[in-house]
Tab-separated table of C-alpha atoms in Angstrom:
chain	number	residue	atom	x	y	z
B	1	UNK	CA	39.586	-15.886	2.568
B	2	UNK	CA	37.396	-13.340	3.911
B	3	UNK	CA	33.539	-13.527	2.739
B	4	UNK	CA	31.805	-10.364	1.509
B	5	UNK	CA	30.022	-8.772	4.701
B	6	UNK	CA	26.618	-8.157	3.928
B	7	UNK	CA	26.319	-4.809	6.370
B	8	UNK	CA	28.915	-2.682	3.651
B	9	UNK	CA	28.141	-2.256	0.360
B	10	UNK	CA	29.486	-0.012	-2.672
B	11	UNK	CA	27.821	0.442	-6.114
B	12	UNK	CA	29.578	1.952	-8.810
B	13	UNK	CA	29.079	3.245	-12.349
B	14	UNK	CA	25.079	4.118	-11.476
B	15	UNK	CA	23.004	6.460	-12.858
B	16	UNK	CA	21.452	7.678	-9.475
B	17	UNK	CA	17.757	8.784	-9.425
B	18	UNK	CA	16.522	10.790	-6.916
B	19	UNK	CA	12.622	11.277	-6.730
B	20	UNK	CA	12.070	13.955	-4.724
B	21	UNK	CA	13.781	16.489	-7.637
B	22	UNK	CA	13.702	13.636	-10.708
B	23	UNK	CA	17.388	13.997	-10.938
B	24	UNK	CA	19.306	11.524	-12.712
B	25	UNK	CA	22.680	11.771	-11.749
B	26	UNK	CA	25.746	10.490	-13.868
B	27	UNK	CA	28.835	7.867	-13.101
B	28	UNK	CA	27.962	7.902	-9.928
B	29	UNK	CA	28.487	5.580	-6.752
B	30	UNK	CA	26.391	4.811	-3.410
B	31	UNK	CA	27.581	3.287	-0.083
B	32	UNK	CA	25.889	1.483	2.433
B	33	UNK	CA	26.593	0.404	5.768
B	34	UNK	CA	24.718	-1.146	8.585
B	35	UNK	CA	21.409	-0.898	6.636
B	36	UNK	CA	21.542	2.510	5.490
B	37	UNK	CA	22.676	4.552	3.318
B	38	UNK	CA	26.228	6.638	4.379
B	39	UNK	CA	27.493	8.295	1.374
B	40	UNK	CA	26.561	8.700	-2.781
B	41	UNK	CA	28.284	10.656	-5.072
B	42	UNK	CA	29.454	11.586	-8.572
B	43	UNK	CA	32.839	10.743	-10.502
B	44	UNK	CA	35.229	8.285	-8.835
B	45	UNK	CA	33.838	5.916	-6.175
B	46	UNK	CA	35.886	5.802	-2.787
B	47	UNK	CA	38.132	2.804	-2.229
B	48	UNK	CA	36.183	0.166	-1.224
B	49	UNK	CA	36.924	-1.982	2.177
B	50	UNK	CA	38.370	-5.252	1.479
B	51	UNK	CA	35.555	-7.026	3.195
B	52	UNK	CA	32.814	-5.300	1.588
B	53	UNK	CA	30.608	-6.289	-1.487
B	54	UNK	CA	30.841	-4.200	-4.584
B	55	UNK	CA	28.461	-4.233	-7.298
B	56	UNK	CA	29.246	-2.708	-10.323
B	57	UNK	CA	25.847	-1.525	-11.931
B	58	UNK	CA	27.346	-0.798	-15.556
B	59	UNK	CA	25.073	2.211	-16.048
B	60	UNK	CA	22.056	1.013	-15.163
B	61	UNK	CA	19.731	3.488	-12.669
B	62	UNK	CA	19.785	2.788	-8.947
B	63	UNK	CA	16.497	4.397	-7.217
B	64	UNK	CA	14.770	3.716	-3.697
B	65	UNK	CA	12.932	1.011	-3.349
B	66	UNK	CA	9.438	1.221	-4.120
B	67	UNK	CA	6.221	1.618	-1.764
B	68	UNK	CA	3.034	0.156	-1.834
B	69	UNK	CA	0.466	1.775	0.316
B	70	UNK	CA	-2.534	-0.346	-0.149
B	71	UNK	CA	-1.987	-4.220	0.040
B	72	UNK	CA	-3.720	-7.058	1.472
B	73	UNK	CA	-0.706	-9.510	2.165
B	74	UNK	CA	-2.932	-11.963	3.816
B	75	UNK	CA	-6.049	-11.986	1.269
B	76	UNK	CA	-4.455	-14.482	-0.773
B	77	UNK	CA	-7.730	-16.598	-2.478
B	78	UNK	CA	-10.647	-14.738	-3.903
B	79	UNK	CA	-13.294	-18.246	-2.350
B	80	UNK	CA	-14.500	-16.922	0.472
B	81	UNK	CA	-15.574	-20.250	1.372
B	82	UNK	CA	-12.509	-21.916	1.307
B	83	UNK	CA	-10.699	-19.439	3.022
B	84	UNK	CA	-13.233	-19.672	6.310
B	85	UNK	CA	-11.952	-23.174	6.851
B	86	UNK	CA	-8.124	-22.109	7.440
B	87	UNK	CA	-6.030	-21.864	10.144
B	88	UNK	CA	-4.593	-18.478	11.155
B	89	UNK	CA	-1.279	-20.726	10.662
B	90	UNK	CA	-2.001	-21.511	7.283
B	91	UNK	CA	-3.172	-18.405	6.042
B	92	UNK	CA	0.256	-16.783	7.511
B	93	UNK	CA	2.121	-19.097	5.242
B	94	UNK	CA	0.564	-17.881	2.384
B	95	UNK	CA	0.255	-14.462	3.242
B	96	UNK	CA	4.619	-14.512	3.813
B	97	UNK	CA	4.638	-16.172	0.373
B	98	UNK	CA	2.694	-13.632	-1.489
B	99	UNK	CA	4.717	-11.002	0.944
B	100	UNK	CA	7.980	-12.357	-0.846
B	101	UNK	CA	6.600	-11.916	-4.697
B	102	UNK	CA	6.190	-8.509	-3.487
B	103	UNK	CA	9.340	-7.728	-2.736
B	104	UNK	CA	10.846	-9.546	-5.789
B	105	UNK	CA	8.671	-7.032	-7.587
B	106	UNK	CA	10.595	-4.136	-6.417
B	107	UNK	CA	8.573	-3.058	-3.268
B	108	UNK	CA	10.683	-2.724	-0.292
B	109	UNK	CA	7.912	-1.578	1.956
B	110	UNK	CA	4.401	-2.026	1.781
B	111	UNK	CA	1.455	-0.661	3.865
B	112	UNK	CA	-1.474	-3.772	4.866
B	113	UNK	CA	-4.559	-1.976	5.120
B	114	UNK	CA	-6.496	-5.148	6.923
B	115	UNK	CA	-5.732	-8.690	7.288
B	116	UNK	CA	-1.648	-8.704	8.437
B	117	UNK	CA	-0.528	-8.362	12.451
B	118	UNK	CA	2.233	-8.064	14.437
B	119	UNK	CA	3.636	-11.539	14.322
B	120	UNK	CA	3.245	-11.385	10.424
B	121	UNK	CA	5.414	-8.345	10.494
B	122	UNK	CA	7.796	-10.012	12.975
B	123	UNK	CA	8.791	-12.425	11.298
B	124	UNK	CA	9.729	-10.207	8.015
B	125	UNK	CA	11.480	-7.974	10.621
B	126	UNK	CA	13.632	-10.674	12.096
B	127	UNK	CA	14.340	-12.718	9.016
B	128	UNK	CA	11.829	-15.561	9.372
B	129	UNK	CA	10.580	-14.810	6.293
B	130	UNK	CA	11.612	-12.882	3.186
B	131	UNK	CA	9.370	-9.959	2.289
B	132	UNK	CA	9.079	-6.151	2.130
B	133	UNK	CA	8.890	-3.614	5.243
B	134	UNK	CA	5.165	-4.269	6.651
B	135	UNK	CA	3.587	-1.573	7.938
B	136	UNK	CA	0.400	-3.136	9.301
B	137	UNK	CA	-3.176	-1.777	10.138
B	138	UNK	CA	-4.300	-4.748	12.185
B	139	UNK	CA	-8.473	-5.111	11.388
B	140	UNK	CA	-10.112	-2.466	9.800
B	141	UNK	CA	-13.057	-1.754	11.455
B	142	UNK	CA	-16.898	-1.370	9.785
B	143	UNK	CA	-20.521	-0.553	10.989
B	144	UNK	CA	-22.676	-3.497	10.961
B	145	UNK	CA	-23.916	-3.648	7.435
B	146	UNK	CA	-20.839	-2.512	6.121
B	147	UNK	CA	-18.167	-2.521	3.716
B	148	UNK	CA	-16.690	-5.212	6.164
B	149	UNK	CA	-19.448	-6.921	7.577
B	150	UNK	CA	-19.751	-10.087	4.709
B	151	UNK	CA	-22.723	-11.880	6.688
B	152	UNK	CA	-25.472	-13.436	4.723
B	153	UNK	CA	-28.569	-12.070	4.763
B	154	UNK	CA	-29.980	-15.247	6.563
B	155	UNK	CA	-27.289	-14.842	8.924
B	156	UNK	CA	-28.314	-13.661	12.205
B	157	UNK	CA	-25.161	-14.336	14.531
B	158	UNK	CA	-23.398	-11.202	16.309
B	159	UNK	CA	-20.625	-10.911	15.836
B	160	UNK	CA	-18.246	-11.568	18.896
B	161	UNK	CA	-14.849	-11.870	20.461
B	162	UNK	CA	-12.960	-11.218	16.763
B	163	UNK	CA	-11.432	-14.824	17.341
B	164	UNK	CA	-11.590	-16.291	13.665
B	165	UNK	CA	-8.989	-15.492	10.956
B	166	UNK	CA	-10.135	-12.324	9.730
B	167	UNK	CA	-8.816	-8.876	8.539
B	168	UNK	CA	-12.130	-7.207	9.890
B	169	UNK	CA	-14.284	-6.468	13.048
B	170	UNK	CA	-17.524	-5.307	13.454
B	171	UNK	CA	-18.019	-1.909	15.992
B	172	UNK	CA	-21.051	0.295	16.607
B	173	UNK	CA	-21.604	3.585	17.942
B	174	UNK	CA	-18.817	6.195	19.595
B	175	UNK	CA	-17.707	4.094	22.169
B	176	UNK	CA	-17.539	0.694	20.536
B	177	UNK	CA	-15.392	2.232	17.828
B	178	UNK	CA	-13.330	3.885	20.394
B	179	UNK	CA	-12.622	0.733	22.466
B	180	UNK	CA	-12.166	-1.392	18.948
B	181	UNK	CA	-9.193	1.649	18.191
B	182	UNK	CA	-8.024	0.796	21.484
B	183	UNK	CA	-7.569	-2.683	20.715
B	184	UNK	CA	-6.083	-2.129	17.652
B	185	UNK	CA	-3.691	0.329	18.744
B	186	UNK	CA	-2.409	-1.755	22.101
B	187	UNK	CA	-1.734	-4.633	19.027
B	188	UNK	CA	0.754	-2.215	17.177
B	189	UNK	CA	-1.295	-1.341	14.844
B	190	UNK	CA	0.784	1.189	12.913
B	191	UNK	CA	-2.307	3.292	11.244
B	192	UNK	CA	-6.673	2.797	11.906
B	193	UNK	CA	-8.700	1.716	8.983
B	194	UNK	CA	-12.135	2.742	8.947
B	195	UNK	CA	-14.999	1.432	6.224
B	196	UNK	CA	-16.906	4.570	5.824
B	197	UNK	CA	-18.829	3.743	2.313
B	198	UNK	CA	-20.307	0.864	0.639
B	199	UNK	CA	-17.817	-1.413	-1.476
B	200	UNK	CA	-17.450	-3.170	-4.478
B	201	UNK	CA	-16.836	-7.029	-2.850
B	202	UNK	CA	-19.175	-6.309	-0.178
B	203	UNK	CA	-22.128	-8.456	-0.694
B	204	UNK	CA	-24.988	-6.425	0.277
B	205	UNK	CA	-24.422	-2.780	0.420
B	206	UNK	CA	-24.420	-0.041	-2.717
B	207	UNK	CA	-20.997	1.944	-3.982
B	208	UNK	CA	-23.151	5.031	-2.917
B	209	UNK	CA	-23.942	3.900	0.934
B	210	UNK	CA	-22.280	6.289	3.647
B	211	UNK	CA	-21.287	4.141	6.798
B	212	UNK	CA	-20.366	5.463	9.969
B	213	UNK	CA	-21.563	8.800	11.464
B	214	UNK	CA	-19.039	11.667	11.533
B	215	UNK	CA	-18.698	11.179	15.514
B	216	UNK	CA	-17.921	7.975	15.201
B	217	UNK	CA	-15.326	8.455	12.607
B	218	UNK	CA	-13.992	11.327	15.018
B	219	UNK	CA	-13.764	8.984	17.816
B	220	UNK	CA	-11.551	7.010	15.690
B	221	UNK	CA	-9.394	10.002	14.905
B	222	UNK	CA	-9.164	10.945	18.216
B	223	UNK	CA	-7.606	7.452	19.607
B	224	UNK	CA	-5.400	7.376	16.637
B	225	UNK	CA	-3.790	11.195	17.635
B	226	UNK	CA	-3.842	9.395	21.104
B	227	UNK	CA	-1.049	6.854	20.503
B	228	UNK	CA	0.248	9.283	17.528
B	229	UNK	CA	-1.186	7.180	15.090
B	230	UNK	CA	-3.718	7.870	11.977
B	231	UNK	CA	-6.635	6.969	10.395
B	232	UNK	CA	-7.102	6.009	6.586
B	233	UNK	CA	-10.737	5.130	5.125
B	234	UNK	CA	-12.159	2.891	2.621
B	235	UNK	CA	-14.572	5.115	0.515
B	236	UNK	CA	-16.072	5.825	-2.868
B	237	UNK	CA	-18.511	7.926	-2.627
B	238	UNK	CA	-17.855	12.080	-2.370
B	239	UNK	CA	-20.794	11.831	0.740
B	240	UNK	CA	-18.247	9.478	2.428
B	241	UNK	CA	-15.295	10.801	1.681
B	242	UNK	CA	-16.048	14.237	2.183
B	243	UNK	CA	-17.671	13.231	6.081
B	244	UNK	CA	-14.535	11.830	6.640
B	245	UNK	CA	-12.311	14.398	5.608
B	246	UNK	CA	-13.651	16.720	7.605
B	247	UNK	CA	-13.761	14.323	10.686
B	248	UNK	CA	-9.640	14.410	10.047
B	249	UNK	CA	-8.910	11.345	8.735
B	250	UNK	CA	-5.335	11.387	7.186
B	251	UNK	CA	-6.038	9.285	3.743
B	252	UNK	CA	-8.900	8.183	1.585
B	253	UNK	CA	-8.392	5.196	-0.138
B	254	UNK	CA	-9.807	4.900	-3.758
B	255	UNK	CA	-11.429	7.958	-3.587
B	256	UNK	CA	-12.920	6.939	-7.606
B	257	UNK	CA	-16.459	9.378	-7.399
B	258	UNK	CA	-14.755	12.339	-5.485
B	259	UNK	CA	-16.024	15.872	-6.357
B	260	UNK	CA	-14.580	19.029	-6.493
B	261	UNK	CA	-15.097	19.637	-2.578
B	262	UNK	CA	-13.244	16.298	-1.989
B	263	UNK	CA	-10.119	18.017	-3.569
B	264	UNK	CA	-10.362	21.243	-1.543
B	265	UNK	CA	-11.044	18.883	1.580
B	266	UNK	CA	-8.030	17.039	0.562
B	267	UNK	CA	-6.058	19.721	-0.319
B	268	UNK	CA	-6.658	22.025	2.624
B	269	UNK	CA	-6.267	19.333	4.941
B	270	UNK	CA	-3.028	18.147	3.337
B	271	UNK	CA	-3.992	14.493	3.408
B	272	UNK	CA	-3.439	11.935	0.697
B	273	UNK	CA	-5.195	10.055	-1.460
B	274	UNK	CA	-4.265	6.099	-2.364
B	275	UNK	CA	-6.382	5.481	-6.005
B	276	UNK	CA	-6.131	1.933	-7.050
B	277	UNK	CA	-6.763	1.865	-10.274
B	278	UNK	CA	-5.362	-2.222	-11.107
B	279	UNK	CA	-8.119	-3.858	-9.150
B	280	UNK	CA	-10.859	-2.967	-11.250
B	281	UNK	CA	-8.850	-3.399	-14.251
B	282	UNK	CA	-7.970	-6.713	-13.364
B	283	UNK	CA	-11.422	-7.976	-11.799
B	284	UNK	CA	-13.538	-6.221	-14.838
B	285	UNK	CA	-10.954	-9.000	-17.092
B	286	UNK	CA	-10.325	-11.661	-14.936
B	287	UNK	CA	-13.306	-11.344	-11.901
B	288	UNK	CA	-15.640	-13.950	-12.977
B	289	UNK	CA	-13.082	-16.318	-14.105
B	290	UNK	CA	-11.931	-16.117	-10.408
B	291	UNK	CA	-15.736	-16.866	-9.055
B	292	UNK	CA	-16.466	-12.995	-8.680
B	293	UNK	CA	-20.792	-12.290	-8.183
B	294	UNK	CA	-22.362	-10.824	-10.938
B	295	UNK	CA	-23.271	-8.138	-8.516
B	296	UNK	CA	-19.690	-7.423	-7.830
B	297	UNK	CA	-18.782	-7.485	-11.436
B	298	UNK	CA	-21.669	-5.163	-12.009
B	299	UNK	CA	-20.484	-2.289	-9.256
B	300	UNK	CA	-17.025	-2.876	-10.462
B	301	UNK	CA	-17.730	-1.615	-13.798
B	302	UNK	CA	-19.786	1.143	-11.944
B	303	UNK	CA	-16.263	2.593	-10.580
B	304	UNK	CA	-13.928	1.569	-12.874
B	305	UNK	CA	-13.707	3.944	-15.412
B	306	UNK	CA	-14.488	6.857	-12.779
B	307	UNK	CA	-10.902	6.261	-10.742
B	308	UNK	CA	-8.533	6.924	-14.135
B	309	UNK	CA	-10.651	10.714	-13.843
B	310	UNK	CA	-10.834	11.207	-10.461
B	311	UNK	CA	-6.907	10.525	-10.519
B	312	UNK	CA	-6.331	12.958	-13.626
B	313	UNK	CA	-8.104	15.511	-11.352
B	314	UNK	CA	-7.010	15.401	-8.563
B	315	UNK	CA	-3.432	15.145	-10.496
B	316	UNK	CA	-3.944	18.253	-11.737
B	317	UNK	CA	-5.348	20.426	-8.471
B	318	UNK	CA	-1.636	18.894	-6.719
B	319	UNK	CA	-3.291	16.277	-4.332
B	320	UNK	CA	-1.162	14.130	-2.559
B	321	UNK	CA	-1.418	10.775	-4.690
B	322	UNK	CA	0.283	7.785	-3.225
B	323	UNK	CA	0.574	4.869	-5.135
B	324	UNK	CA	-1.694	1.670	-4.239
B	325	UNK	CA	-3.525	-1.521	-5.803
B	326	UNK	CA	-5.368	-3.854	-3.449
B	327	UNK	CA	-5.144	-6.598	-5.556
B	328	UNK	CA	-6.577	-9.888	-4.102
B	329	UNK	CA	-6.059	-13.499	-4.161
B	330	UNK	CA	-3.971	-14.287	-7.868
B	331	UNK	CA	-4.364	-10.794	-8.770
B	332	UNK	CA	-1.667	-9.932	-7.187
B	333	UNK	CA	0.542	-10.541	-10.553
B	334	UNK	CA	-0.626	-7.050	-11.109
B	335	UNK	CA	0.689	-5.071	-8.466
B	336	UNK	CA	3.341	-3.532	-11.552
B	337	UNK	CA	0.383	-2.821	-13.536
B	338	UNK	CA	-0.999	0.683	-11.987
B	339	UNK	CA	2.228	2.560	-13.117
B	340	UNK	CA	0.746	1.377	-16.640
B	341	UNK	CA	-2.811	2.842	-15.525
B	342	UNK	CA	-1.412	6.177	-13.945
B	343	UNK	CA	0.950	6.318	-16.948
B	344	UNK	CA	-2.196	7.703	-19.059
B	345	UNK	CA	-2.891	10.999	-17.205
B	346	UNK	CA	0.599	11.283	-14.989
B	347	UNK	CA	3.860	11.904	-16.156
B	348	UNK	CA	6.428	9.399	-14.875
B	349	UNK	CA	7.861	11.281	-12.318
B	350	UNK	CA	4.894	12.420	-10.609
B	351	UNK	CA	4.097	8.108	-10.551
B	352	UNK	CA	7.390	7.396	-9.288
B	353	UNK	CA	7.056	9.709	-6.535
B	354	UNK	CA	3.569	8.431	-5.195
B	355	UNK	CA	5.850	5.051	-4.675
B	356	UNK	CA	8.156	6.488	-3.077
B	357	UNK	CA	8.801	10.331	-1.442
B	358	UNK	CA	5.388	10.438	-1.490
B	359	UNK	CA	3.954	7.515	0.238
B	360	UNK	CA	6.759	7.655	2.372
B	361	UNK	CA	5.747	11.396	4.100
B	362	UNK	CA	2.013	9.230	4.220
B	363	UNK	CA	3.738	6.904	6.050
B	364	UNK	CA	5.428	9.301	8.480
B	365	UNK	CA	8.764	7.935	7.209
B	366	UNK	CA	10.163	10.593	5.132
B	367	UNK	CA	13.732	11.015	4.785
B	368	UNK	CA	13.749	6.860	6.112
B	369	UNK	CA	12.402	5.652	3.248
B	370	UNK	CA	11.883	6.370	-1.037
B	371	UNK	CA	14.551	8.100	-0.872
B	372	UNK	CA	18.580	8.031	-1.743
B	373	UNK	CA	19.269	10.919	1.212
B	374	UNK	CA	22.157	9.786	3.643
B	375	UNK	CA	20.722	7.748	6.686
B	376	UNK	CA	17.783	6.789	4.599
B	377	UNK	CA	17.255	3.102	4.872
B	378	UNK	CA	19.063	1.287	1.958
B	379	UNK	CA	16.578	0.112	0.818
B	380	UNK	CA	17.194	0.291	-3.376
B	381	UNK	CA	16.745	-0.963	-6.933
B	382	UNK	CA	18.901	-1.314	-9.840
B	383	UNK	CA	17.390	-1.357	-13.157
B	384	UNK	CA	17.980	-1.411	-16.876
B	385	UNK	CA	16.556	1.560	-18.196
B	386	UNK	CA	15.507	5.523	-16.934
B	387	UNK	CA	12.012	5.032	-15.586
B	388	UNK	CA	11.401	8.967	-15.854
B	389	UNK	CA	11.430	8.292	-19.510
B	390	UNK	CA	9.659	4.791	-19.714
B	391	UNK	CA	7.772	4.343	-16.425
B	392	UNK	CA	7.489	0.363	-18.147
B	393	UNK	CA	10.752	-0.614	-16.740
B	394	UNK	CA	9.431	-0.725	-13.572
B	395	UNK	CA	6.868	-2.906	-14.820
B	396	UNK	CA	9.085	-5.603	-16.357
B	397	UNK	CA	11.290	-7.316	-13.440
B	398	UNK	CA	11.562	-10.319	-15.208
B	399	UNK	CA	13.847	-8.309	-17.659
B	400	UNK	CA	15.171	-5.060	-15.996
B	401	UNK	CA	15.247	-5.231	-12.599
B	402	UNK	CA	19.173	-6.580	-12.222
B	403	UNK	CA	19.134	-6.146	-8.406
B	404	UNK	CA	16.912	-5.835	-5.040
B	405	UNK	CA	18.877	-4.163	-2.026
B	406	UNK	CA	16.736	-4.391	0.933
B	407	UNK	CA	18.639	-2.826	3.886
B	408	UNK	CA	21.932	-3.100	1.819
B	409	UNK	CA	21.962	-6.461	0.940
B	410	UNK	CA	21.630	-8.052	-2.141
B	411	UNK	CA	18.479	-9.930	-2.456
């Protein structure tokens, strides 16, 4: 008998939903083959080869797989102290096993913003390890003092060779942040980061705190156009944000204090913005259970509240919103959660498509990925339930996610 091959695939009796227009199509069907998707349609399904696998999805909506634009695979324990004493080996492990939960949670590709490599992505790629699409940064980079540096105060090392574990390096001036873009770039990192304003688990330096100069962050930008890359920043602050913006940077991340120039910065310069609203949710209710300082907690709570209107406005002015949580350590349950948070001041369309047409055009990877188009990667999920109505069912995989296609096979 001739097993199922895993390269065809046909689902039938789907409701197909298409992001990009929030269309929910009708007894419909979707082929795949070799990874991607060749053919969907309405009514009657085509015959079906005799060696491929059919799933009959019963009615239940099939939509692209979702994206994740702000993770930290590899930040996988919240004690900083504990995680100075392992291995790059054993914090790979665990960063591939907390890559896997991801995936089970419906996101087919997600975007590290520090902390995973090359071989981390590797081995996803060539089935070493089960886990989403990684689309990796390599080490952000921060000004000494920074968002990034984590020192102690006492501590009066430099910084040098970026040897130890770490998703972070420490550069200076126009040409050290050139040569540490370089570096990056000749690793395969796939996009820059760039801490450009103080940060909530930095140790030492205020929400408020601009870091970096705009030449250096132009440097940056520069090397990244170079080698036809980009550069996203860390920043809070509408100083910050605003510096960068007009520097070029492609996407601020978080983004909670903009201003009403940040929107027409963001907005004339078509970039993005990646809020992530479940962090501070989930440290303001579970940080000091997890051994989060008081100080932390304390700028936490200065931010939190600020990122659900910051998102409503720059909702409303037609920003590019992608959707992202950088969640740390066993926070990462959460990573469902910020369709919950969006769901108060978005409708659940507009969330939907920052996880998936949207992040993917952030990505450069429009038309590959969040999307049911023909050639798209088929990359998919079949769920109980039309999350344009309830955005919840994409919350609940325990319950109503039935399948997870990643590059037409059945996960």
């Amino acid at each position: 008998m001739t097993s199922p091959n895993p390269a065809r695939l046909l689902i039938t009796n789907a409701q197909l939903l298409h992001p990009e227009t929030g269309e929910l199509t009708d007894a419909s069907w979707l082929e795949a083959a070799d990874g991607r998707i060749a053919a969907h349609g309405t009514g009657r399904p085509p015959a079906a080869p005799e060696d491929a696998r059919v799933l009959d999805a019963a009615g239940a909506t099939v939509l692209p797989g979702l994206i994740d634009a702000h993770v930290h695979v590899m930040a996988t324990t919240f004690d900083v102290n504990e995680a100075a004493n392992w291995t790059l080996g054993y914090a790979t492990v665990r960063g591939l096993r907390e890559a896997e939960r991801m995936l089970r949670r419906g996101f087919t590709t997600v975007r590290d913003v520090a902390g995973a490599d090359h071989g981390v992505a590797r081995a996803i790629e060539e089935g070493l390890a089960t886990g989403p699409r990684l689309i990796f940064g390599g080490k952000a980079l921060t000004q000494t003092g920074g968002h990034g540096d984590h020192r102690a105060r006492e501590d009066d090392s430099v910084p040098c060779c970026q040897h130890r574990f770490s998703g972070l390096r420490v550069a200076d001036g126009v040409d050290a942040v050139r040569t540490a873009a370089r570096d990056e770039f000749r690793k395969g990192a796939q996009h820059l980061k760039v801490m450009v304003s103080g940060g909530v688990a930095s140790p030492h330096d205020d929400i408020a705190a601009v870091q970096y100069t705009e030449e250096e962050i132009r440097a940056a930008v520069t090397e990244a156009e170079n080698h036809n890359r980009y550069v996203t920043v860390h920043a809070y602050h509408p100083r910050a944000v605003n510096q960068a913006l007009r520097a070029g940077v492609r996407s601020v991340e978080h983004g909670n204090l903009l201003d009403e120039e940040t929107i027409s910065l963001l907005l004339e310069h078509d970039a993005f913005l990646v809020p992530t609203l479940v962090t501070y949710d989930q440290m303001a209710q579970f940080g000091r259970r997890v051994g989060m300082s008081e100080r932390t907690y304390k700028k936490n709570a200065e931010i939190r509240e600020a990122g659900l209107v910051a998102l409503e406005h720059a909702h409303k002015a037609g920003v590019n919103i992608v959707y992202g949580t950088d969640l740390l350590g066993p926070l990462h349950v959460a990573q469902l959660e910020e369709f919950t948070i969006r769901a108060q001041v978005q409708p659940p369309a507009d969330i939907l498509r920052s996880a998936t047409t949207t992040a993917a055009r952030l990505l450069r990877m429009e038309g590959e990925i969040g999307t049911l188009a023909v050639g798209a990667h088929a990359d998919l999920l079949m769920v109980d339930g039309n999350p344009l109505e309830d955005i919840g069912v994409l919350t609940r995989p325990g319950t109503a996610l039935k399948h997870i296609i990643q590059a037409g096979k059945v996960i």
